Coordinates of C-alpha atoms and ligand atoms in Angstrom, one line a residue:
X3 CA -5.3 -26.9 -6.6
X4 CA -3.2 -26.7 -3.4
X5 CA -4.7 -24.2 -0.8
X6 CA -1.5 -22.1 -1.2
X7 CA -2.3 -21.5 -4.9
X8 CA -5.8 -20.1 -4.4
X9 CA -6.6 -16.4 -4.8
X10 CA -9.4 -15.2 -2.5
X11 CA -11.5 -12.1 -2.6
X12 CA -12.2 -10.3 0.7
X13 CA -15.5 -12.0 1.0
X14 CA -14.1 -15.5 0.3
X15 CA -11.3 -14.8 2.8
X16 CA -13.9 -13.9 5.5
X17 CA -15.8 -17.1 4.6
X18 CA -12.6 -19.2 4.9
X19 CA -11.9 -17.6 8.2
X20 CA -15.4 -18.4 9.4
X21 CA -15.0 -22.0 8.3
X22 CA -11.9 -22.3 10.4
X23 CA -13.7 -20.7 13.3
X24 CA -16.5 -23.2 12.9
X25 CA -13.8 -25.9 13.3
X26 CA -12.8 -24.6 16.6
X27 CA -10.0 -22.2 15.7
X28 CA -10.4 -18.8 17.3
X29 CA -9.8 -15.5 15.6
X30 CA -7.1 -14.8 18.1
X31 CA -5.3 -18.0 17.2
X32 CA -5.5 -17.1 13.5
X33 CA -4.2 -13.7 14.2
X34 CA -1.3 -15.2 16.2
X35 CA -0.5 -17.6 13.3
X36 CA -0.6 -14.7 10.8
X37 CA 1.3 -12.2 12.8
X38 CA 4.0 -14.7 13.9
X39 CA 4.4 -16.0 10.3
X40 CA 4.7 -12.5 9.1
X41 CA 7.2 -11.6 11.9
X42 CA 9.5 -14.4 10.6
X43 CA 9.9 -12.7 7.3
X44 CA 10.3 -9.2 8.9
X45 CA 12.9 -10.5 11.3
X46 CA 14.9 -11.7 8.3
X47 CA 14.6 -8.5 6.3
X48 CA 15.2 -6.3 9.3
X49 CA 18.5 -8.1 10.0
X50 CA 18.7 -6.4 13.4
X51 CA 17.5 -2.9 12.3
X52 CA 14.8 -1.1 14.3
X53 CA 11.2 -1.8 13.2
X54 CA 8.2 0.5 13.3
X55 CA 4.8 -1.0 13.1
X56 CA 1.8 1.1 12.1
X57 CA -1.4 -0.4 13.4
X58 CA -5.0 0.4 12.3
X59 CA -8.3 -0.3 14.0
X60 CA -9.2 -3.7 12.5
X61 CA -7.6 -7.1 12.4
X62 CA -4.9 -5.9 10.1
X63 CA -3.8 -3.7 13.0
X64 CA -4.2 -6.7 15.3
X65 CA -1.7 -8.6 13.2
X66 CA 0.6 -5.6 13.7
X67 CA 0.5 -5.9 17.5
X68 CA 1.4 -9.6 17.2
X69 CA 4.2 -8.8 14.8
X70 CA 5.5 -6.1 17.1
X71 CA 5.4 -8.3 20.2
X72 CA 7.0 -11.3 18.4
X73 CA 9.9 -9.1 17.2
X74 CA 10.4 -7.4 20.5
X75 CA 10.6 -10.8 22.2
X76 CA 13.4 -11.7 19.8
X77 CA 15.4 -8.7 20.7
X78 CA 14.5 -6.3 17.9
X79 CA 14.0 -2.6 18.8
X80 CA 10.3 -2.1 17.9
X81 CA 8.0 1.0 18.0
X82 CA 4.3 0.9 17.5
X83 CA 2.3 3.9 16.0
X84 CA -1.5 3.6 16.2
X85 CA -3.5 6.6 15.1
X86 CA -6.8 4.8 15.9
X87 CA -7.6 2.5 18.8
X88 CA -8.3 -1.2 18.1
X89 CA -12.0 -1.8 17.3
X90 CA -12.2 -5.6 17.2
X91 CA -11.9 -8.0 20.1
X92 CA -9.0 -9.9 18.5
X93 CA -7.1 -6.6 17.8
X94 CA -7.8 -5.4 21.4
X95 CA -6.5 -8.7 22.8
X96 CA -3.4 -8.5 20.6
X97 CA -2.8 -4.9 21.7
X98 CA -3.1 -6.0 25.4
X99 CA -0.3 -8.5 24.8
X100 CA 2.1 -5.9 23.3
X101 CA 4.5 -5.0 26.0
X102 CA 5.9 -1.8 24.5
X103 CA 4.6 1.8 24.2
X104 CA 2.1 3.0 21.6
X105 CA 2.6 6.4 19.9
X106 CA -0.3 8.1 18.3
X107 CA 1.6 10.1 15.8
X108 CA 4.7 9.5 13.6
X109 CA 6.6 12.6 14.7
X110 CA 10.4 12.1 14.9
X111 CA 10.0 8.3 14.2
X112 CA 12.8 6.9 12.1
X113 CA 13.8 3.4 11.6
X114 CA 15.1 0.6 9.4
X115 CA 11.8 -1.2 8.5
X116 CA 8.3 0.2 8.4
X117 CA 5.5 -2.5 8.7
X118 CA 2.2 -1.2 7.4
X119 CA -0.7 -2.8 9.3
X120 CA -3.1 0.2 9.0
X121 CA -5.7 -1.5 6.8
X122 CA -5.9 -4.8 5.0
X123 CA -8.8 -6.6 3.3
X124 CA -11.3 -4.6 5.4
X125 CA -10.5 -1.3 3.6
X126 CA -13.8 0.2 2.5
X127 CA -12.9 3.7 1.4
X128 CA -10.0 5.9 0.6
X129 CA -7.6 6.8 3.4
X130 CA -8.2 10.1 5.2
X131 CA -5.7 12.8 4.4
X132 CA -4.2 12.4 7.9
X133 CA -3.7 8.7 7.6
X134 CA -2.3 9.1 4.1
X135 CA 0.2 11.7 5.3
X136 CA 1.2 9.6 8.3
X137 CA 1.9 6.6 6.1
X138 CA 3.8 8.6 3.5
X139 CA 6.0 10.3 6.2
X140 CA 6.7 7.1 8.0
X141 CA 7.6 5.4 4.7
X142 CA 9.9 8.3 3.8
X143 CA 11.7 7.9 7.1
X144 CA 12.4 4.1 6.9
X145 CA 14.8 2.3 4.6
X146 CA 12.5 -0.7 3.9
X147 CA 8.7 -1.0 3.8
X148 CA 6.6 -4.1 4.3
X149 CA 2.9 -4.2 3.7
X150 CA 0.9 -6.7 5.8
X151 CA -1.6 -8.5 3.6
X152 CA -1.9 -5.5 1.3
X153 CA -0.6 -2.0 1.1
X154 CA -3.0 0.3 2.9
X155 CA -5.1 2.0 0.2
X156 CA -5.2 -1.0 -2.2
X157 CA -8.6 -2.5 -3.0
X158 CA -8.4 -6.2 -2.3
X159 CA -10.6 -7.6 -5.1
X160 CA -9.8 -5.4 -8.1
X161 CA -6.3 -4.0 -7.3
X162 CA -7.4 -0.3 -7.6
X163 CA -5.6 2.3 -5.6
X164 CA -7.9 4.3 -3.3
X165 CA -5.6 7.3 -3.2
X166 CA -1.8 7.7 -3.3
X167 CA -0.1 4.4 -2.5
X168 CA 3.7 4.3 -2.5
X169 CA 5.8 1.4 -3.7
X170 CA 6.6 -1.2 -1.0
X171 CA 9.6 -3.4 -0.9
X172 CA 7.7 -6.5 0.3
X173 CA 4.1 -7.5 0.7
X174 CA 3.2 -10.5 2.9
X175 CA -0.1 -12.0 1.9
X176 CA -1.9 -13.6 4.9
X177 CA -3.7 -16.9 4.6
X178 CA -4.2 -16.7 0.8
X179 CA -3.3 -14.6 -2.2
X180 CA -5.8 -11.8 -3.0
X181 CA -6.6 -10.6 -6.6
X182 CA -4.8 -7.3 -5.8
X183 CA -1.5 -9.2 -5.5
X184 CA -1.7 -9.9 -9.3
X185 CA -3.6 -7.0 -10.8
X186 CA -2.5 -3.5 -11.9
X187 CA -2.2 -0.9 -10.6
X188 CA -1.7 -2.6 -7.2
X189 CA 0.9 -5.0 -8.7
X190 CA 3.1 -2.0 -9.3
X191 CA 3.1 -1.1 -5.6
X192 CA 3.5 -4.3 -3.8
X193 CA 7.2 -5.2 -4.4
X194 CA 8.3 -8.7 -3.6
X195 CA 5.6 -11.0 -2.4
X196 CA 5.4 -13.9 0.0
X197 CA 2.5 -15.9 1.3
X198 CA 2.1 -16.6 5.0
X199 CA 0.1 -19.8 5.4
X200 CA -2.3 -19.9 8.3
X201 CA -4.2 -23.2 7.5
X202 CA -6.9 -21.8 5.3
X203 CA -8.7 -24.6 3.5
X204 CA -9.5 -24.9 -0.2
X205 CA -12.4 -22.6 -1.1
X206 CA -14.8 -23.9 -3.8
X207 CA -14.7 -22.0 -7.1
X208 CA -11.8 -19.8 -6.0
X209 CA -9.5 -18.3 -8.5
X210 CA -5.9 -19.7 -8.6
X211 CA -2.4 -19.0 -9.4
X212 CA -1.8 -21.0 -12.6
X213 CA 0.5 -23.8 -11.4
X214 CA 4.1 -23.9 -12.8
X215 CA 3.9 -26.4 -15.7
X216 CA 5.8 -29.6 -16.0
X217 CA 6.4 -30.8 -19.5
X218 CA 7.6 -34.3 -20.6
X219 CA 10.1 -35.2 -23.3
X220 CA 8.4 -36.7 -26.4
X221 CA 7.5 -40.4 -26.1
X222 CA 10.1 -42.7 -27.5
X223 CA 7.8 -43.6 -30.4
X224 CA 6.7 -40.0 -31.1
X225 CA 6.7 -38.5 -34.5
X226 CA 6.1 -35.0 -35.7
X227 CA 2.3 -35.5 -36.1
X228 CA 1.8 -37.2 -32.8
X229 CA 3.5 -34.2 -31.1
X230 CA 1.1 -31.9 -32.9
X231 CA 0.7 -30.1 -36.2
X232 CA 0.3 -26.3 -35.7
X233 CA -0.7 -23.9 -38.4
X234 CA -0.1 -20.2 -38.3
X235 CA -2.4 -18.4 -40.7
X236 CA -0.8 -15.2 -42.1
X237 CA -2.6 -12.3 -43.8
X238 CA -1.8 -8.9 -45.1
X239 CA 1.4 -8.3 -43.1
X240 CA 3.7 -11.4 -43.0
X241 CA 6.2 -10.4 -40.2
X242 CA 3.9 -11.0 -37.2
X243 CA 2.7 -14.4 -38.3
X244 CA 6.3 -15.4 -39.1
X245 CA 7.4 -14.4 -35.5
X246 CA 4.5 -16.4 -34.1
X247 CA 5.4 -19.4 -36.2
X248 CA 9.0 -19.4 -35.1
X249 CA 7.8 -19.2 -31.5
X250 CA 5.4 -22.1 -32.2
X251 CA 8.3 -24.2 -33.4
X252 CA 9.8 -24.0 -29.8
X253 CA 6.6 -24.5 -27.8
X254 CA 6.2 -28.3 -28.0
X255 CA 4.5 -28.9 -31.3
X256 CA 6.2 -31.4 -33.6
X257 CA 5.5 -29.6 -36.8
X258 CA 4.6 -26.0 -37.6
X259 CA 3.4 -24.7 -41.0
X260 CA 3.0 -21.1 -41.9
X261 CA -0.1 -20.7 -44.2
X262 CA 1.0 -17.6 -46.2
X263 CA 0.8 -16.3 -49.7
X264 CA 3.9 -14.2 -49.1
X265 CA 7.4 -15.2 -49.9
X266 CA 9.5 -15.7 -46.7
X267 CA 13.1 -15.8 -47.7
X268 CA 14.3 -15.6 -44.1
X269 CA 12.1 -18.4 -42.9
X270 CA 14.0 -21.1 -40.9
X271 CA 14.5 -24.3 -43.0
X272 CA 12.3 -26.3 -40.6
X273 CA 9.3 -24.0 -41.0
X274 CA 7.1 -25.2 -43.9
X275 CA 5.6 -22.3 -45.7
X276 CA 2.4 -23.4 -47.5
X277 CA 1.3 -20.8 -50.0
X278 CA -1.6 -22.9 -51.4
X279 CA -5.2 -21.6 -51.3
X280 CA -6.3 -21.3 -47.6
X281 CA -9.4 -23.4 -47.9
X282 CA -7.6 -26.3 -49.4
X283 CA -4.7 -26.0 -46.9
X284 CA -7.2 -26.1 -44.1
X285 CA -8.8 -29.3 -45.5
X286 CA -5.8 -31.3 -44.3
X287 CA -7.3 -33.6 -41.6
X288 CA -4.1 -33.6 -39.6
X289 CA -4.2 -30.1 -38.1
X290 CA -4.0 -30.2 -34.3
X291 CA -4.3 -26.4 -33.8
X292 CA -4.4 -23.1 -35.7
X293 CA -3.5 -19.5 -34.9
X294 CA -5.0 -16.6 -36.8
X295 CA -4.7 -12.9 -36.2
X296 CA -1.1 -11.6 -36.1
X297 CA -0.7 -9.6 -39.3
X298 CA -4.1 -10.8 -40.6
X299 CA -5.4 -7.3 -41.5
X300 CA -8.9 -6.0 -40.9
X301 CA -10.5 -5.9 -44.3
X302 CA -13.0 -8.1 -46.0
X303 CA -10.3 -10.5 -47.2
X304 CA -9.1 -10.8 -43.6
X305 CA -12.6 -11.5 -42.4
X306 CA -13.0 -14.3 -45.0
X307 CA -9.7 -15.9 -43.9
X308 CA -10.8 -15.7 -40.3
X309 CA -14.2 -17.3 -41.2
X310 CA -12.4 -20.1 -43.1
X311 CA -10.2 -20.8 -40.1
X312 CA -13.2 -20.8 -37.7
X313 CA -15.1 -23.1 -40.1
X314 CA -12.3 -25.7 -40.0
X315 CA -13.5 -26.8 -36.5
X316 CA -9.9 -27.1 -35.2
X317 CA -8.7 -25.9 -31.8
X318 CA -7.7 -22.3 -32.6
X319 CA -5.9 -19.3 -31.0
X320 CA -7.3 -15.9 -32.0
X321 CA -5.1 -12.9 -31.5
X322 CA -4.5 -9.4 -32.7
X323 CA -6.6 -8.5 -35.9
X324 CA -8.8 -11.6 -35.4
X325 CA -9.9 -10.0 -32.1
X326 CA -10.9 -6.9 -34.0
X327 CA -13.0 -8.8 -36.5
X328 CA -14.6 -11.4 -34.2
X329 CA -18.4 -11.1 -33.7
X330 CA -21.5 -13.2 -33.3
X331 CA -21.8 -13.8 -37.0
X332 CA -18.3 -15.3 -37.2
X333 CA -19.0 -17.5 -34.2
X334 CA -22.2 -18.8 -35.6
X335 CA -22.1 -22.6 -35.6
X336 CA -18.5 -22.6 -34.1
X337 CA -17.8 -24.6 -31.0
X338 CA -16.4 -21.9 -28.7
X339 CA -14.9 -24.4 -26.3
X340 CA -12.1 -25.0 -28.8
X341 CA -11.1 -21.4 -29.0
X342 CA -8.5 -19.4 -27.0
X343 CA -8.5 -15.6 -27.3
X344 CA -5.3 -13.7 -26.3
X345 CA -6.5 -10.0 -26.1
X346 CA -4.4 -7.1 -24.8
X347 CA -6.2 -4.4 -22.9
X348 CA -7.6 -2.6 -26.0
X349 CA -8.7 -5.8 -27.6
X350 CA -10.4 -6.9 -24.5
X351 CA -12.3 -3.6 -24.4
X352 CA -13.3 -4.1 -28.0
X353 CA -14.5 -7.7 -27.4
X354 CA -16.5 -6.6 -24.3
X355 CA -18.2 -3.9 -26.3
X356 CA -19.0 -6.3 -29.1
X357 CA -20.4 -9.1 -26.9
X358 CA -22.3 -6.8 -24.4
X359 CA -20.0 -7.3 -21.4
X360 CA -20.3 -4.4 -19.0
X361 CA -18.2 -5.8 -16.1
X362 CA -15.5 -3.6 -14.5
X363 CA -11.9 -4.6 -14.0
X364 CA -9.7 -6.9 -16.0
X365 CA -10.5 -10.1 -14.1
X366 CA -14.2 -9.5 -14.1
X367 CA -14.3 -8.5 -17.7
X368 CA -12.4 -11.6 -18.8
X369 CA -14.6 -13.8 -16.6
X370 CA -17.8 -12.3 -18.0
X371 CA -16.6 -12.4 -21.6
X372 CA -15.8 -16.1 -21.2
X373 CA -19.1 -16.8 -19.5
X374 CA -21.1 -15.0 -22.2
X375 CA -19.4 -16.4 -25.2
X376 CA -18.2 -19.8 -24.1
X377 CA -14.6 -18.9 -25.2
X378 CA -11.4 -19.1 -23.1
X379 CA -9.9 -15.7 -22.6
X380 CA -6.2 -15.0 -21.9
X381 CA -6.2 -11.3 -21.1
X382 CA -2.5 -10.5 -21.4
X383 CA -0.5 -7.6 -20.1
X384 CA 1.6 -6.8 -17.0
X385 CA -1.2 -8.5 -15.0
X386 CA -2.2 -11.4 -17.3
X387 CA -5.4 -13.3 -16.3
X388 CA -7.0 -16.4 -17.8
X389 CA -10.7 -17.2 -17.7
X390 CA -12.7 -20.1 -18.9
X391 CA -16.4 -20.4 -19.6
X392 CA -16.9 -22.8 -16.7
X393 CA -15.8 -20.1 -14.3
X394 CA -12.1 -21.1 -13.8
X395 CA -9.9 -18.0 -13.3
X396 CA -6.1 -18.0 -13.1
X397 CA -3.5 -15.4 -12.3
X398 CA 0.3 -15.6 -13.0
X399 CA 3.4 -14.6 -11.1
X400 CA 4.6 -11.2 -12.4
X401 CA 6.7 -11.4 -15.6
X402 CA 9.6 -9.1 -16.5
X403 CA 8.3 -5.6 -17.5
X404 CA 10.8 -5.8 -20.4
X405 CA 8.1 -7.8 -22.2
X406 CA 6.5 -4.4 -23.0
X407 CA 8.1 -4.6 -26.5
X408 CA 6.8 -5.0 -30.0
X409 CA 6.1 -8.5 -31.2
X410 CA 6.1 -10.2 -27.8
X411 CA 2.4 -10.7 -28.1
X412 CA 2.9 -12.6 -31.4
X413 CA 5.4 -14.8 -29.6
X414 CA 2.9 -15.5 -26.8
X415 CA 0.2 -16.4 -29.5
X416 CA 2.7 -18.7 -31.2
X417 CA 3.4 -20.5 -27.9
X418 CA -0.3 -20.8 -27.2
X419 CA -1.0 -22.5 -30.5
X420 CA 2.0 -24.8 -30.0
X421 CA 0.7 -25.9 -26.6
X422 CA -2.8 -26.3 -28.1
X423 CA -1.3 -28.5 -30.9
X424 CA 0.2 -30.8 -28.2
X425 CA -3.3 -31.6 -27.2
X426 CA -3.8 -29.2 -24.3
X427 CA -7.2 -27.7 -23.8
X428 CA -7.4 -24.0 -24.4
X429 CA -7.2 -23.1 -20.7
X430 CA -4.1 -25.2 -20.1
X431 CA -2.5 -24.1 -23.4
X432 CA -2.9 -20.5 -22.5
X433 CA -1.5 -20.9 -19.0
X434 CA 1.5 -22.9 -20.1
X435 CA 2.3 -20.4 -22.9
X436 CA 2.3 -17.5 -20.3
X437 CA 4.8 -19.4 -18.1
X438 CA 7.1 -20.2 -21.1
X439 CA 6.9 -16.6 -22.3
X440 CA 7.8 -15.2 -18.9
X441 CA 10.7 -17.7 -18.4
X442 CA 12.1 -16.8 -21.9
X443 CA 11.9 -13.1 -20.9
X444 CA 13.9 -13.8 -17.8
X445 CA 16.5 -15.6 -19.8
X446 CA 16.6 -13.0 -22.6
X447 CA 17.3 -10.3 -20.0
X448 CA 16.8 -6.5 -20.0
X449 CA 16.0 -4.6 -23.3
X450 CA 14.9 -7.8 -24.9
X451 CA 13.3 -7.9 -28.4
X452 CA 10.7 -10.4 -29.6
X453 CA 13.4 -12.2 -31.6
X454 CA 15.6 -12.5 -28.4
X455 CA 12.6 -14.1 -26.7
X456 CA 12.2 -16.7 -29.5
X457 CA 16.0 -17.5 -29.2
X458 CA 15.6 -18.1 -25.5
X459 CA 12.6 -20.4 -25.8
X460 CA 14.6 -23.6 -25.9
X461 CA 16.4 -22.9 -22.7
X462 CA 13.1 -21.7 -21.2
X463 CA 11.4 -24.9 -22.2
X464 CA 14.1 -26.9 -20.6
X465 CA 13.3 -25.4 -17.2
X466 CA 9.9 -27.1 -17.3
X467 CA 11.1 -30.6 -18.2
Ligands
LIG514 N1 -9.6 -13.3 7.3 C1 -8.7 -14.0 8.0 O1 -8.7 -15.2 8.0 C2 -7.6 -13.3 8.7 C3 -7.5 -11.9 8.6 N2 -6.5 -11.3 9.2 C4 -6.2 -9.9 9.1 O2 -7.4 -9.2 9.1 C5 -7.4 -8.3 8.1 C6 -8.8 -7.9 7.8 O3 -9.3 -7.4 9.0 P1 -10.6 -6.5 9.1 O4 -11.7 -7.1 8.3 O5 -10.8 -6.2 10.5 O6 -10.1 -5.2 8.2 P2 -9.0 -4.1 8.3 O7 -8.4 -4.1 7.0 O8 -8.0 -4.4 9.5 O9 -9.7 -2.7 8.6 C7 -11.0 -2.7 9.0 C8 -11.2 -1.5 9.9 O10 -10.8 -0.3 9.3 C9 -11.9 0.6 9.1 N3 -11.7 1.2 7.9 C10 -11.8 0.7 6.6 N4 -11.4 1.6 5.7 C11 -11.1 2.7 6.4 C12 -10.6 4.0 6.0 N5 -10.3 4.3 4.8 N6 -10.3 4.9 7.0 C13 -10.6 4.6 8.3 N7 -11.0 3.4 8.7 C14 -11.3 2.5 7.8 C15 -13.1 -0.3 9.3 O11 -14.1 0.5 9.8 P3 -15.5 0.7 9.1 O12 -15.4 0.5 7.6 O13 -16.4 -0.2 9.7 O14 -15.8 2.1 9.4 C16 -12.7 -1.3 10.3 O15 -12.7 -0.8 11.6 C17 -6.7 -8.9 7.0 O16 -6.2 -8.0 6.0 C18 -5.6 -9.6 7.7 O17 -4.5 -8.6 8.0 C19 -5.5 -12.1 10.0 O18 -5.4 -11.5 11.3 C20 -5.8 -13.5 10.2 C21 -6.8 -14.2 9.6
LIG515 K1 -1.6 -3.2 5.4

């Protein structure tokens, strides 16, 4: 992982800062790097407009004084509002270097760009009503709002909102990404995001942004089986499995079979529909990966099909109904390291209840579920997170919100089984599927349907070659 891809909690960020200080870098020097780096971005978005910087008492406020002085020295008209005096040495020093005036209230202050440096990763409680009002009024009187590190009022580690937090146009993460840059509801408030690097080193066991995948064309001597044979196991309702299978055909696997007792007159010619008895179909030793869950049903027959799939010992994606049926009994004797779960919020809750996970927040619940069960968990949604049993956790760049549409989860599951069939481990398969899915959504454009997504998978795939 490159240092720029790591995602640090507030405590990890403090530890990283201390590690730099131990190597002889002062807090003041770090603050200068952070503030000047942020000022570069603000200078661009301000494009000559006046800037107001709201400074709090901690080092987030200290960054604000550095930003203000850097922009002032470059000829921008800058005003500083500070409702509280600086409380750290570094912030006091930064304030002493600021050559302009400091207002204590936001009365009659208008401008082009508001820079929020009230609180960052040191926020410990909700904003007072006075601070919340000041921030809201200043935001209303500026055309463009920038949050430094985090919008004031956002909890760093879980992305919760400690009160009313308005939508920002841009958030500049300092030193490293934080979980709140990827998690709802904070994700809905932060706007565009950019990382300002300040030389933070790699932190052991940190979460990461799942790296953009890079796929290869099939080897010259490849054939359909060497590229991977993926099976999609249908159940009571054939449509969802069909959708997943058509997606799986465009996710890298060389061969996709739909294991379904239904007739599928609209199936593409290249999709083999196998209506033989499931146990005998699963006996084929060439399976690379299986998907079970979309349209499976939740009755006894569905449970039996799920049991048969799990008993095959093949790398498998479990989605939808399979996640409602899964329990300790079904996992008895199954190697969990071969399984990838793709729950949405409700399915994640059901799984946590079933396996005794009491953690709070999406990331922590996914992490704990993976740790308790040994499974890999891709907790999908607007703020998808991926967790492996060995503790790895990954976030993803925000995907188009148009993905909130029926059937898109089936497409994701189909992509995941396809990546699994190519030989990827569950963690990698899940992460690559998310990237492909988001890219296809971008190409499909607004008001997409799941079928549009499938149609865009080829061109999406090409972006990663
Ligand atoms: N780590 C790094 O490498 C670098 C970090 N940098 C920057 O430092 C920021 C973190 O700085 P920080 O720790 O000083 O915290 P910050 O968010 O400024 O606020 C803490 C102050 O606010 C107070 N306070 C808290 N909540 C409150 C509330 N609701 N209402 C009122 N007061 C409240 C709290 O007081 P207390 O809780 O003790 O009462 C304390 O006085 C980080 O986001 C980044 O911008 C960069 O400069 C460069 C390198
Ligand atoms: K802030």
